[in-house]
Amino acid sequence: MSDITAPAYRVIPIIPALKPGAMEGKGPFVANEKINEAIGFPGKLVDDWHDKAIAKMGELLSKYRSFKVYMDACVHCGACTDKCHYFIGTQDPKNMPVARQDLVRSVYRRYFTLPGKLFPKLVGARDLTREVLDEWYNYFNQCSECRRCSVFCPYGIDTAEVTMAAREILDSIGYGQKYSNEIIGKVHKIGNNLGLPGPALLDTLEGLEEDVKEDTGIDVKFPIDVKGAEVLLITPSADFFAEPHIDSLIGYAKVFHATGTSWTLSTMASEAGNFGMFIGNYEQLRKIALRIREAALELGVKRIVVGECGHAWRVAYSFWNTLSGVGDGASEVDRFAQMLQKQLDHRYKQPTHICEFTWDAIERGALTFDKSKNDKHIITFHDSCNVARGSRMGDYAGGQFEIPRNIIKTVANNFVEMSPETTRERTFCCGGGGGLLTDDLLEIRVKGALPRMEALNQVKEEHGVNFMATICAICKAQFTKVLPIYGFDRRVVGGVHQLVSNAIILGDKK
Amino acid sequence: MMSTLFAILFYLATLLFVVGLLSRINTYARTPAPLKIPTTPAPTTKGGVVLRMTREVVFFESLFKANLWTWSMGWLFHASLALVVLRHLRYFTEPVWGWVAFIQPFGVYAGITMLAGLAGLWARRLFVERIRYISTPSDHLWLVLLIAIAASGLLMKFAAHTDVIAVKTFFLGWMHFDIQTLPADALLIVHLSLVLLLLVFFPISKLLHAPGVFFSPTRNQTDNPRDKRHIAGWAKQMESESGK
């Protein structure tokens, strides 16, 4: 792995020429029997995989309008062809969103449309062979479900939906990816993706309290499993021990402390991440989300706040109400959702992003800052893909862009934007999202980071930017790994609440 | 003989077109969208969604963001096609509606710009490496078909005039199941035969992008998941009243 080097920056951001086959291969490690069976999938590739896969495809076509419409609607206009960071970084034409979709669409046409049954060559239809299946496994593990292509498609075709369907089919025949499936097993068994057991978590939090006390002289608490707390914080488990994630966790705790909020973490629901989305499996997505519902009911909290995590916030914001009833507006007869919604305090949005929580406190004047504490940083903001294109903050469209920036500008003096072609809804994925944050996929991760690294390098050269704030655990882990490969210091990446933590003034605000 | 054949073919083609399209739309409408997946930032109200969809369908907003060349050629083609189709209403109405009469001259120019747009799109498909890579034979054939329809139509207007009065008589009669004589004119026969092909293949081809866009969840969903619970029938069945 150590021989993986960064691709060269493009002098002008031209669209790269095609290099067919550049990323051909076996794909990431395949999940073993133990991992698959633990979460209810066949242990290994089943004998009748062909028929099972086609049947599964038919089932998904009848359950998901997105998948059905997107299989039909594409006209091969090419609008998406130069939009994927993995295509830009690898030049492999099968990493063009339309070509990636066509890996599945060609099979859809063969088995589910009349022209494909009669004239397969004419419409680019093909049989589902073992080679095609292997190609799916390889290339659908080179998509981070970042939805950038869906911004530009004239029909809104979202490759993420196709990737999820393909992974769901692969899992259903025992051909799942080790990294994602192993993590899903851990979250069910232990409560979080990193497999951090309750006692270790308690230890970590105690250590954090001591560290903050030493640092600030103030007793900032990191409570866990406190019944009757007002706020339940659900945060990615990386926040508990990974660098730089942990600095943001300290930031959240300081904000809760300074606003006098009673809050708690939960050992049962010590994970915001939901890899069920990555593999496109509704049952897993739901089951993982239900742990949070259970914890909220058990602890009797009034609010649920979510820490800095991209896809987790997409799942929380867009899907939790559907999956587990965390939200508002369930019908009177919807007993399942009402049970929880009656408990929650609807003066606040449920769930609330930690940035919404902090910005609200700032607007109320509940927080004070010493901005100069961040003066060593010249800061830019990397919009995390799933926050940018799959969720919202605040009560207006685009709040997910403004609120984190507003917070940064409140707590720091030096803020610079990267090229508008690479921010907000046009942001590039970090390269490690969607179930790709594993070392067996390091090559695609490094190459996929190219567009973001180019934009970062530009503001570094022009403005001396030395800190890229972001609100996603995967972005933080991915950049920590790839920044050095591109010649940056790994500490260039950090959380928004890390900056909050640096500048917040604690103390006599009682 | 030929008039009868064409009349029957047009009945069949129209039937296939209408039934095929409606059944497809029915499938789209009945397939649930279990999760909220609008591509954000997205409108937070239904009115906002109508506006977003209108911008998408009338101006091709997303394509405009994606690629100016494809957008200009694609939009030119579609807008021209719309005008041309509306212009053809004069063959099916008597007396001709006022606004249809008004757009006649524009419709003629639209025939030319439609051809230009199609040529531009085909050039992109032929000469841009990425687009060539993703093109199937049918992608090219659709462009050939549309170009041939436009060209044969324009030739009848500018080179070898066809008896449009007789054509109109034929179609007015056709609408009332009264078969009149169709001029035996080679260009006209080519033009009408190609239109028949278009009608028949529309509901089983990529031309389904036309109804499809209206059913695209990333475009037609309201961004309000925290305010209103959204759940599909098949997903609701997983829930028990006891709350697990």
PDB file of N, CA and C in Angstrom, chain A residues 15 18 63-65 68 70 72-73 75-76 81 83 108 115 122 147 150-153 155-156 282-283 286 293 314 317 319 321-322 328-329 334-336 339 349 351 356 388-392, chain B residues 24 28-29 31-32 34 36-40 42 62 66 125 129-130 133-134 137-139 141 204 206 209 212 215-219 223 225-227 229-230 234-236 238-239 241-243:
ATOM      1  N   ILE A  15     -11.040  18.267 -18.388  1.00  0.00           N
ATOM      2  CA  ILE A  15     -11.649  16.958 -18.212  1.00  0.00           C
ATOM      3  C   ILE A  15     -10.651  15.916 -18.694  1.00  0.00           C
ATOM      4  N   LEU A  18      -9.909   9.436 -21.320  1.00  0.00           N
ATOM      5  CA  LEU A  18     -10.282   8.137 -20.761  1.00  0.00           C
ATOM      6  C   LEU A  18      -9.081   7.200 -20.724  1.00  0.00           C
ATOM      7  N   LYS A  63     -39.990  -1.904  -5.287  1.00  0.00           N
ATOM      8  CA  LYS A  63     -40.032  -1.255  -3.970  1.00  0.00           C
ATOM      9  C   LYS A  63     -39.480   0.170  -3.974  1.00  0.00           C
ATOM     10  N   TYR A  64     -38.660   0.481  -4.971  1.00  0.00           N
ATOM     11  CA  TYR A  64     -38.012   1.800  -4.999  1.00  0.00           C
ATOM     12  C   TYR A  64     -38.309   2.517  -6.309  1.00  0.00           C
ATOM     13  N   ARG A  65     -39.110   3.564  -6.253  1.00  0.00           N
ATOM     14  CA  ARG A  65     -39.411   4.327  -7.459  1.00  0.00           C
ATOM     15  C   ARG A  65     -38.139   4.917  -8.061  1.00  0.00           C
ATOM     16  N   LYS A  68     -36.414   2.292 -10.186  1.00  0.00           N
ATOM     17  CA  LYS A  68     -37.215   1.986 -11.379  1.00  0.00           C
ATOM     18  C   LYS A  68     -37.091   3.110 -12.417  1.00  0.00           C
ATOM     19  N   TYR A  70     -34.937   5.532 -12.580  1.00  0.00           N
ATOM     20  CA  TYR A  70     -33.579   5.827 -13.022  1.00  0.00           C
ATOM     21  C   TYR A  70     -33.050   4.775 -14.000  1.00  0.00           C
ATOM     22  N   ASP A  72     -34.893   3.545 -16.344  1.00  0.00           N
ATOM     23  CA  ASP A  72     -35.508   3.888 -17.632  1.00  0.00           C
ATOM     24  C   ASP A  72     -35.053   5.222 -18.200  1.00  0.00           C
ATOM     25  N   ALA A  73     -34.865   6.217 -17.339  1.00  0.00           N
ATOM     26  CA  ALA A  73     -34.876   7.607 -17.813  1.00  0.00           C
ATOM     27  C   ALA A  73     -33.581   8.076 -18.476  1.00  0.00           C
ATOM     28  N   VAL A  75     -30.756   9.069 -20.825  1.00  0.00           N
ATOM     29  CA  VAL A  75     -30.651   9.155 -22.288  1.00  0.00           C
ATOM     30  C   VAL A  75     -29.194   9.179 -22.753  1.00  0.00           C
ATOM     31  N   HIS A  76     -28.274   8.929 -21.829  1.00  0.00           N
ATOM     32  CA  HIS A  76     -26.851   8.976 -22.196  1.00  0.00           C
ATOM     33  C   HIS A  76     -26.447  10.342 -22.739  1.00  0.00           C
ATOM     34  N   THR A  81     -20.791  12.903 -16.976  1.00  0.00           N
ATOM     35  CA  THR A  81     -19.578  12.128 -17.242  1.00  0.00           C
ATOM     36  C   THR A  81     -18.324  12.692 -16.592  1.00  0.00           C
ATOM     37  N   LYS A  83     -18.290  14.587 -13.719  1.00  0.00           N
ATOM     38  CA  LYS A  83     -18.633  15.142 -12.420  1.00  0.00           C
ATOM     39  C   LYS A  83     -18.142  14.322 -11.235  1.00  0.00           C
ATOM     40  N   TYR A 108     -30.554  -4.720 -16.392  1.00  0.00           N
ATOM     41  CA  TYR A 108     -31.987  -4.381 -16.314  1.00  0.00           C
ATOM     42  C   TYR A 108     -32.631  -4.490 -17.685  1.00  0.00           C
ATOM     43  N   PRO A 115     -37.101  -4.381 -25.665  1.00  0.00           N
ATOM     44  CA  PRO A 115     -35.998  -4.242 -26.631  1.00  0.00           C
ATOM     45  C   PRO A 115     -34.747  -4.997 -26.183  1.00  0.00           C
ATOM     46  N   LEU A 122     -28.337  -3.883 -29.630  1.00  0.00           N
ATOM     47  CA  LEU A 122     -28.795  -2.575 -30.081  1.00  0.00           C
ATOM     48  C   LEU A 122     -28.926  -1.588 -28.914  1.00  0.00           C
ATOM     49  N   ARG A 147     -23.641  11.759  -4.392  1.00  0.00           N
ATOM     50  CA  ARG A 147     -24.751  12.427  -5.075  1.00  0.00           C
ATOM     51  C   ARG A 147     -24.334  13.632  -5.914  1.00  0.00           C
ATOM     52  N   SER A 150     -26.028  13.619  -9.226  1.00  0.00           N
ATOM     53  CA  SER A 150     -27.473  13.874  -9.228  1.00  0.00           C
ATOM     54  C   SER A 150     -27.795  15.362  -9.307  1.00  0.00           C
ATOM     55  N   VAL A 151     -26.832  16.201  -8.939  1.00  0.00           N
ATOM     56  CA  VAL A 151     -27.049  17.645  -9.042  1.00  0.00           C
ATOM     57  C   VAL A 151     -27.158  18.058 -10.506  1.00  0.00           C
ATOM     58  N   PHE A 152     -26.384  17.379 -11.347  1.00  0.00           N
ATOM     59  CA  PHE A 152     -26.244  17.821 -12.732  1.00  0.00           C
ATOM     60  C   PHE A 152     -27.121  17.053 -13.710  1.00  0.00           C
ATOM     61  N   CYS A 153     -27.686  15.933 -13.289  1.00  0.00           N
ATOM     62  CA  CYS A 153     -28.496  15.124 -14.210  1.00  0.00           C
ATOM     63  C   CYS A 153     -29.812  15.840 -14.500  1.00  0.00           C
ATOM     64  N   TYR A 155     -32.528  14.642 -15.203  1.00  0.00           N
ATOM     65  CA  TYR A 155     -33.660  13.902 -14.623  1.00  0.00           C
ATOM     66  C   TYR A 155     -33.421  13.595 -13.162  1.00  0.00           C
ATOM     67  N   GLY A 156     -32.377  14.149 -12.621  1.00  0.00           N
ATOM     68  CA  GLY A 156     -32.097  13.932 -11.209  1.00  0.00           C
ATOM     69  C   GLY A 156     -31.679  12.510 -10.886  1.00  0.00           C
ATOM     70  N   TYR A 282     -32.609  -1.676   3.547  1.00  0.00           N
ATOM     71  CA  TYR A 282     -33.575  -0.955   4.379  1.00  0.00           C
ATOM     72  C   TYR A 282     -33.684  -1.563   5.777  1.00  0.00           C
ATOM     73  N   GLU A 283     -33.678  -2.902   5.842  1.00  0.00           N
ATOM     74  CA  GLU A 283     -33.824  -3.566   7.136  1.00  0.00           C
ATOM     75  C   GLU A 283     -32.666  -3.195   8.062  1.00  0.00           C
ATOM     76  N   ARG A 286     -32.847   0.460   9.075  1.00  0.00           N
ATOM     77  CA  ARG A 286     -33.884   0.641  10.074  1.00  0.00           C
ATOM     78  C   ARG A 286     -33.439   0.107  11.437  1.00  0.00           C
ATOM     79  N   ARG A 293     -33.809   5.234  18.769  1.00  0.00           N
ATOM     80  CA  ARG A 293     -35.168   5.358  19.286  1.00  0.00           C
ATOM     81  C   ARG A 293     -35.266   4.715  20.671  1.00  0.00           C
ATOM     82  N   ARG A 314     -27.294  12.797   7.178  1.00  0.00           N
ATOM     83  CA  ARG A 314     -28.288  12.540   6.136  1.00  0.00           C
ATOM     84  C   ARG A 314     -29.316  11.528   6.634  1.00  0.00           C
ATOM     85  N   TYR A 317     -31.360  13.314   9.516  1.00  0.00           N
ATOM     86  CA  TYR A 317     -32.245  14.362   9.041  1.00  0.00           C
ATOM     87  C   TYR A 317     -33.317  13.814   8.099  1.00  0.00           C
ATOM     88  N   PHE A 319     -33.930  10.451   7.120  1.00  0.00           N
ATOM     89  CA  PHE A 319     -34.523   9.117   7.242  1.00  0.00           C
ATOM     90  C   PHE A 319     -35.039   8.754   8.632  1.00  0.00           C
ATOM     91  N   ASN A 321     -37.029  10.032  10.836  1.00  0.00           N
ATOM     92  CA  ASN A 321     -38.474  10.138  11.066  1.00  0.00           C
ATOM     93  C   ASN A 321     -39.180   8.945  10.426  1.00  0.00           C
ATOM     94  N   THR A 322     -38.735   8.599   9.217  1.00  0.00           N
ATOM     95  CA  THR A 322     -39.301   7.458   8.508  1.00  0.00           C
ATOM     96  C   THR A 322     -38.975   6.145   9.223  1.00  0.00           C
ATOM     97  N   ASP A 328     -41.226  14.849  13.678  1.00  0.00           N
ATOM     98  CA  ASP A 328     -42.524  15.421  14.016  1.00  0.00           C
ATOM     99  C   ASP A 328     -43.512  15.011  12.928  1.00  0.00           C
ATOM    100  N   GLY A 329     -44.774  15.295  13.174  1.00  0.00           N
ATOM    101  CA  GLY A 329     -45.774  15.206  12.113  1.00  0.00           C
ATOM    102  C   GLY A 329     -46.214  13.802  11.743  1.00  0.00           C
ATOM    103  N   ASP A 334     -50.703   6.780  14.038  1.00  0.00           N
ATOM    104  CA  ASP A 334     -49.389   6.151  13.874  1.00  0.00           C
ATOM    105  C   ASP A 334     -48.785   5.942  15.257  1.00  0.00           C
ATOM    106  N   ARG A 335     -49.200   4.866  15.919  1.00  0.00           N
ATOM    107  CA  ARG A 335     -48.823   4.662  17.326  1.00  0.00           C
ATOM    108  C   ARG A 335     -47.320   4.509  17.489  1.00  0.00           C
ATOM    109  N   PHE A 336     -46.704   3.834  16.531  1.00  0.00           N
ATOM    110  CA  PHE A 336     -45.260   3.587  16.604  1.00  0.00           C
ATOM    111  C   PHE A 336     -44.492   4.903  16.706  1.00  0.00           C
ATOM    112  N   MET A 339     -45.516   7.340  19.878  1.00  0.00           N
ATOM    113  CA  MET A 339     -44.938   6.947  21.159  1.00  0.00           C
ATOM    114  C   MET A 339     -43.694   7.785  21.481  1.00  0.00           C
ATOM    115  N   LYS A 349     -36.358  21.459  16.369  1.00  0.00           N
ATOM    116  CA  LYS A 349     -36.377  20.468  15.293  1.00  0.00           C
ATOM    117  C   LYS A 349     -35.786  19.172  15.819  1.00  0.00           C
ATOM    118  N   PRO A 351     -34.436  15.445  14.524  1.00  0.00           N
ATOM    119  CA  PRO A 351     -33.256  15.700  15.328  1.00  0.00           C
ATOM    120  C   PRO A 351     -32.642  17.067  14.992  1.00  0.00           C
ATOM    121  N   GLU A 356     -26.608  23.349  14.334  1.00  0.00           N
ATOM    122  CA  GLU A 356     -27.841  24.115  14.559  1.00  0.00           C
ATOM    123  C   GLU A 356     -27.935  24.505  16.025  1.00  0.00           C
ATOM    124  N   ALA A 388     -24.293  18.256   2.374  1.00  0.00           N
ATOM    125  CA  ALA A 388     -24.576  19.260   1.356  1.00  0.00           C
ATOM    126  C   ALA A 388     -25.763  18.872   0.471  1.00  0.00           C
ATOM    127  N   ARG A 389     -25.775  17.616   0.031  1.00  0.00           N
ATOM    128  CA  ARG A 389     -26.742  17.222  -1.003  1.00  0.00           C
ATOM    129  C   ARG A 389     -27.805  16.247  -0.520  1.00  0.00           C
ATOM    130  N   GLY A 390     -27.756  15.895   0.772  1.00  0.00           N
ATOM    131  CA  GLY A 390     -28.734  14.928   1.255  1.00  0.00           C
ATOM    132  C   GLY A 390     -29.410  15.351   2.539  1.00  0.00           C
ATOM    133  N   SER A 391     -29.236  16.621   2.928  1.00  0.00           N
ATOM    134  CA  SER A 391     -29.833  17.044   4.195  1.00  0.00           C
ATOM    135  C   SER A 391     -29.987  18.557   4.213  1.00  0.00           C
ATOM    136  N   ARG A 392     -30.339  19.055   5.370  1.00  0.00           N
ATOM    137  CA  ARG A 392     -30.467  20.496   5.533  1.00  0.00           C
ATOM    138  C   ARG A 392     -30.173  20.832   6.988  1.00  0.00           C
TER     139      ARG A 392
ATOM    140  N   ARG B  24     -46.775   2.719 -18.312  1.00  0.00           N
ATOM    141  CA  ARG B  24     -45.484   3.051 -17.710  1.00  0.00           C
ATOM    142  C   ARG B  24     -45.656   4.084 -16.599  1.00  0.00           C
ATOM    143  N   TYR B  28     -44.759   3.835 -12.591  1.00  0.00           N
ATOM    144  CA  TYR B  28     -43.971   4.813 -11.834  1.00  0.00           C
ATOM    145  C   TYR B  28     -44.770   5.336 -10.648  1.00  0.00           C
ATOM    146  N   ALA B  29     -46.041   5.670 -10.920  1.00  0.00           N
ATOM    147  CA  ALA B  29     -46.856   6.289  -9.873  1.00  0.00           C
ATOM    148  C   ALA B  29     -47.115   5.313  -8.734  1.00  0.00           C
ATOM    149  N   THR B  31     -45.182   2.697  -7.837  1.00  0.00           N
ATOM    150  CA  THR B  31     -43.993   2.224  -7.129  1.00  0.00           C
ATOM    151  C   THR B  31     -43.684   3.190  -5.989  1.00  0.00           C
ATOM    152  N   PRO B  32     -43.591   2.681  -4.765  1.00  0.00           N
ATOM    153  CA  PRO B  32     -43.381   3.595  -3.638  1.00  0.00           C
ATOM    154  C   PRO B  32     -41.977   4.189  -3.617  1.00  0.00           C
ATOM    155  N   PRO B  34     -39.702   4.907  -0.700  1.00  0.00           N
ATOM    156  CA  PRO B  34     -39.732   4.692   0.744  1.00  0.00           C
ATOM    157  C   PRO B  34     -38.981   5.728   1.568  1.00  0.00           C
ATOM    158  N   LYS B  36     -36.998   9.743   1.911  1.00  0.00           N
ATOM    159  CA  LYS B  36     -36.915  11.118   1.420  1.00  0.00           C
ATOM    160  C   LYS B  36     -35.518  11.351   0.847  1.00  0.00           C
ATOM    161  N   ILE B  37     -35.440  11.528  -0.465  1.00  0.00           N
ATOM    162  CA  ILE B  37     -34.125  11.678  -1.090  1.00  0.00           C
ATOM    163  C   ILE B  37     -34.019  12.874  -2.037  1.00  0.00           C
ATOM    164  N   PRO B  38     -34.708  14.001  -1.753  1.00  0.00           N
ATOM    165  CA  PRO B  38     -34.514  15.118  -2.678  1.00  0.00           C
ATOM    166  C   PRO B  38     -33.042  15.530  -2.687  1.00  0.00           C
ATOM    167  N   THR B  39     -32.515  15.868  -3.844  1.00  0.00           N
ATOM    168  CA  THR B  39     -31.158  16.407  -3.890  1.00  0.00           C
ATOM    169  C   THR B  39     -31.233  17.813  -3.320  1.00  0.00           C
ATOM    170  N   THR B  40     -30.547  18.028  -2.197  1.00  0.00           N
ATOM    171  CA  THR B  40     -30.613  19.325  -1.529  1.00  0.00           C
ATOM    172  C   THR B  40     -29.490  20.237  -2.026  1.00  0.00           C
ATOM    173  N   ALA B  42     -33.146  21.781  -1.493  1.00  0.00           N
ATOM    174  CA  ALA B  42     -34.396  21.476  -2.181  1.00  0.00           C
ATOM    175  C   ALA B  42     -35.511  22.329  -1.593  1.00  0.00           C
ATOM    176  N   SER B  62     -30.779  21.717 -14.475  1.00  0.00           N
ATOM    177  CA  SER B  62     -29.628  20.910 -14.045  1.00  0.00           C
ATOM    178  C   SER B  62     -28.625  20.737 -15.176  1.00  0.00           C
ATOM    179  N   ALA B  66     -24.635  21.650 -15.752  1.00  0.00           N
ATOM    180  CA  ALA B  66     -23.688  20.577 -16.047  1.00  0.00           C
ATOM    181  C   ALA B  66     -22.787  20.901 -17.222  1.00  0.00           C
ATOM    182  N   ARG B 125     -22.021  13.266 -29.601  1.00  0.00           N
ATOM    183  CA  ARG B 125     -22.002  11.820 -29.404  1.00  0.00           C
ATOM    184  C   ARG B 125     -20.897  11.157 -30.235  1.00  0.00           C
ATOM    185  N   GLU B 129     -15.047  12.053 -26.717  1.00  0.00           N
ATOM    186  CA  GLU B 129     -14.655  10.695 -26.326  1.00  0.00           C
ATOM    187  C   GLU B 129     -15.561  10.094 -25.247  1.00  0.00           C
ATOM    188  N   ARG B 130     -15.836  10.891 -24.195  1.00  0.00           N
ATOM    189  CA  ARG B 130     -16.634  10.361 -23.092  1.00  0.00           C
ATOM    190  C   ARG B 130     -18.033   9.981 -23.546  1.00  0.00           C
ATOM    191  N   TYR B 133     -18.092   6.922 -25.687  1.00  0.00           N
ATOM    192  CA  TYR B 133     -17.914   5.718 -24.874  1.00  0.00           C
ATOM    193  C   TYR B 133     -19.239   5.205 -24.313  1.00  0.00           C
ATOM    194  N   ILE B 134     -20.113   6.114 -23.893  1.00  0.00           N
ATOM    195  CA  ILE B 134     -21.356   5.669 -23.242  1.00  0.00           C
ATOM    196  C   ILE B 134     -22.492   5.448 -24.238  1.00  0.00           C
ATOM    197  N   PRO B 137     -25.760   1.659 -29.857  1.00  0.00           N
ATOM    198  CA  PRO B 137     -26.279   1.854 -31.219  1.00  0.00           C
ATOM    199  C   PRO B 137     -27.653   2.543 -31.212  1.00  0.00           C
ATOM    200  N   SER B 138     -28.489   2.195 -30.244  1.00  0.00           N
ATOM    201  CA  SER B 138     -29.829   2.799 -30.239  1.00  0.00           C
ATOM    202  C   SER B 138     -29.768   4.308 -29.990  1.00  0.00           C
ATOM    203  N   ASP B 139     -28.765   4.764 -29.219  1.00  0.00           N
ATOM    204  CA  ASP B 139     -28.626   6.214 -29.007  1.00  0.00           C
ATOM    205  C   ASP B 139     -28.419   6.925 -30.339  1.00  0.00           C
ATOM    206  N   LEU B 141     -29.257   5.659 -33.319  1.00  0.00           N
ATOM    207  CA  LEU B 141     -30.428   5.457 -34.168  1.00  0.00           C
ATOM    208  C   LEU B 141     -31.556   6.434 -33.857  1.00  0.00           C
ATOM    209  N   ILE B 204     -41.126   2.165 -24.857  1.00  0.00           N
ATOM    210  CA  ILE B 204     -40.202   1.114 -24.410  1.00  0.00           C
ATOM    211  C   ILE B 204     -38.756   1.556 -24.623  1.00  0.00           C
ATOM    212  N   LYS B 206     -35.593   4.944 -24.214  1.00  0.00           N
ATOM    213  CA  LYS B 206     -35.083   6.000 -23.349  1.00  0.00           C
ATOM    214  C   LYS B 206     -35.903   7.285 -23.456  1.00  0.00           C
ATOM    215  N   HIS B 209     -37.627   9.259 -20.614  1.00  0.00           N
ATOM    216  CA  HIS B 209     -37.144  10.347 -19.762  1.00  0.00           C
ATOM    217  C   HIS B 209     -38.197  11.441 -19.653  1.00  0.00           C
ATOM    218  N   GLY B 212     -40.542  10.270 -17.071  1.00  0.00           N
ATOM    219  CA  GLY B 212     -39.722   9.883 -15.925  1.00  0.00           C
ATOM    220  C   GLY B 212     -39.324  11.046 -15.044  1.00  0.00           C
ATOM    221  N   PHE B 215     -41.362  11.918 -12.122  1.00  0.00           N
ATOM    222  CA  PHE B 215     -41.426  10.950 -11.030  1.00  0.00           C
ATOM    223  C   PHE B 215     -40.083  10.779 -10.326  1.00  0.00           C
ATOM    224  N   SER B 216     -39.117  11.600 -10.659  1.00  0.00           N
ATOM    225  CA  SER B 216     -37.791  11.471 -10.074  1.00  0.00           C
ATOM    226  C   SER B 216     -37.803  11.990  -8.632  1.00  0.00           C
ATOM    227  N   PRO B 217     -37.610  11.086  -7.652  1.00  0.00           N
ATOM    228  CA  PRO B 217     -37.713  11.521  -6.250  1.00  0.00           C
ATOM    229  C   PRO B 217     -36.707  12.610  -5.875  1.00  0.00           C
ATOM    230  N   THR B 218     -35.543  12.639  -6.535  1.00  0.00           N
ATOM    231  CA  THR B 218     -34.581  13.672  -6.161  1.00  0.00           C
ATOM    232  C   THR B 218     -35.057  15.054  -6.582  1.00  0.00           C
ATOM    233  N   ARG B 219     -36.024  15.097  -7.483  1.00  0.00           N
ATOM    234  CA  ARG B 219     -36.522  16.378  -7.966  1.00  0.00           C
ATOM    235  C   ARG B 219     -37.933  16.714  -7.492  1.00  0.00           C
ATOM    236  N   ASP B 223     -38.543  18.956   0.726  1.00  0.00           N
ATOM    237  CA  ASP B 223     -37.543  18.772   1.778  1.00  0.00           C
ATOM    238  C   ASP B 223     -38.165  19.120   3.133  1.00  0.00           C
ATOM    239  N   PRO B 225     -38.498  16.353   5.823  1.00  0.00           N
ATOM    240  CA  PRO B 225     -38.591  15.068   6.533  1.00  0.00           C
ATOM    241  C   PRO B 225     -38.717  15.186   8.045  1.00  0.00           C
ATOM    242  N   ARG B 226     -38.232  16.293   8.629  1.00  0.00           N
ATOM    243  CA  ARG B 226     -38.327  16.410  10.082  1.00  0.00           C
ATOM    244  C   ARG B 226     -39.731  16.835  10.519  1.00  0.00           C
ATOM    245  N   ASP B 227     -40.478  17.439   9.569  1.00  0.00           N
ATOM    246  CA  ASP B 227     -41.765  18.010   9.949  1.00  0.00           C
ATOM    247  C   ASP B 227     -42.933  17.068   9.717  1.00  0.00           C
ATOM    248  N   ARG B 229     -43.901  12.875   8.870  1.00  0.00           N
ATOM    249  CA  ARG B 229     -43.394  11.511   8.731  1.00  0.00           C
ATOM    250  C   ARG B 229     -43.790  10.947   7.365  1.00  0.00           C
ATOM    251  N   HIS B 230     -42.786  10.427   6.677  1.00  0.00           N
ATOM    252  CA  HIS B 230     -42.963   9.879   5.336  1.00  0.00           C
ATOM    253  C   HIS B 230     -42.685   8.392   5.431  1.00  0.00           C
ATOM    254  N   TRP B 234     -44.929  -0.753   2.437  1.00  0.00           N
ATOM    255  CA  TRP B 234     -44.181  -1.980   2.765  1.00  0.00           C
ATOM    256  C   TRP B 234     -43.264  -1.790   3.971  1.00  0.00           C
ATOM    257  N   ALA B 235     -42.858  -0.553   4.212  1.00  0.00           N
ATOM    258  CA  ALA B 235     -41.993  -0.294   5.363  1.00  0.00           C
ATOM    259  C   ALA B 235     -42.821  -0.216   6.645  1.00  0.00           C
ATOM    260  N   LYS B 236     -44.021   0.328   6.535  1.00  0.00           N
ATOM    261  CA  LYS B 236     -44.895   0.462   7.713  1.00  0.00           C
ATOM    262  C   LYS B 236     -45.213  -0.912   8.305  1.00  0.00           C
ATOM    263  N   MET B 238     -43.356  -3.266   8.813  1.00  0.00           N
ATOM    264  CA  MET B 238     -42.322  -3.786   9.703  1.00  0.00           C
ATOM    265  C   MET B 238     -42.542  -3.326  11.138  1.00  0.00           C
ATOM    266  N   GLU B 239     -43.393  -2.311  11.321  1.00  0.00           N
ATOM    267  CA  GLU B 239     -43.517  -1.707  12.644  1.00  0.00           C
ATOM    268  C   GLU B 239     -44.600  -2.377  13.470  1.00  0.00           C
ATOM    269  N   GLU B 241     -47.043  -2.138  17.041  1.00  0.00           N
ATOM    270  CA  GLU B 241     -47.654  -1.118  17.894  1.00  0.00           C
ATOM    271  C   GLU B 241     -46.923  -0.992  19.221  1.00  0.00           C
ATOM    272  N   SER B 242     -46.215  -2.035  19.606  1.00  0.00           N
ATOM    273  CA  SER B 242     -45.520  -1.980  20.885  1.00  0.00           C
ATOM    274  C   SER B 242     -44.277  -1.098  20.800  1.00  0.00           C
ATOM    275  N   GLY B 243     -43.929  -0.691  19.600  1.00  0.00           N
ATOM    276  CA  GLY B 243     -42.878   0.303  19.486  1.00  0.00           C
ATOM    277  C   GLY B 243     -41.510  -0.232  19.131  1.00  0.00           C
TER     278      GLY B 243
END
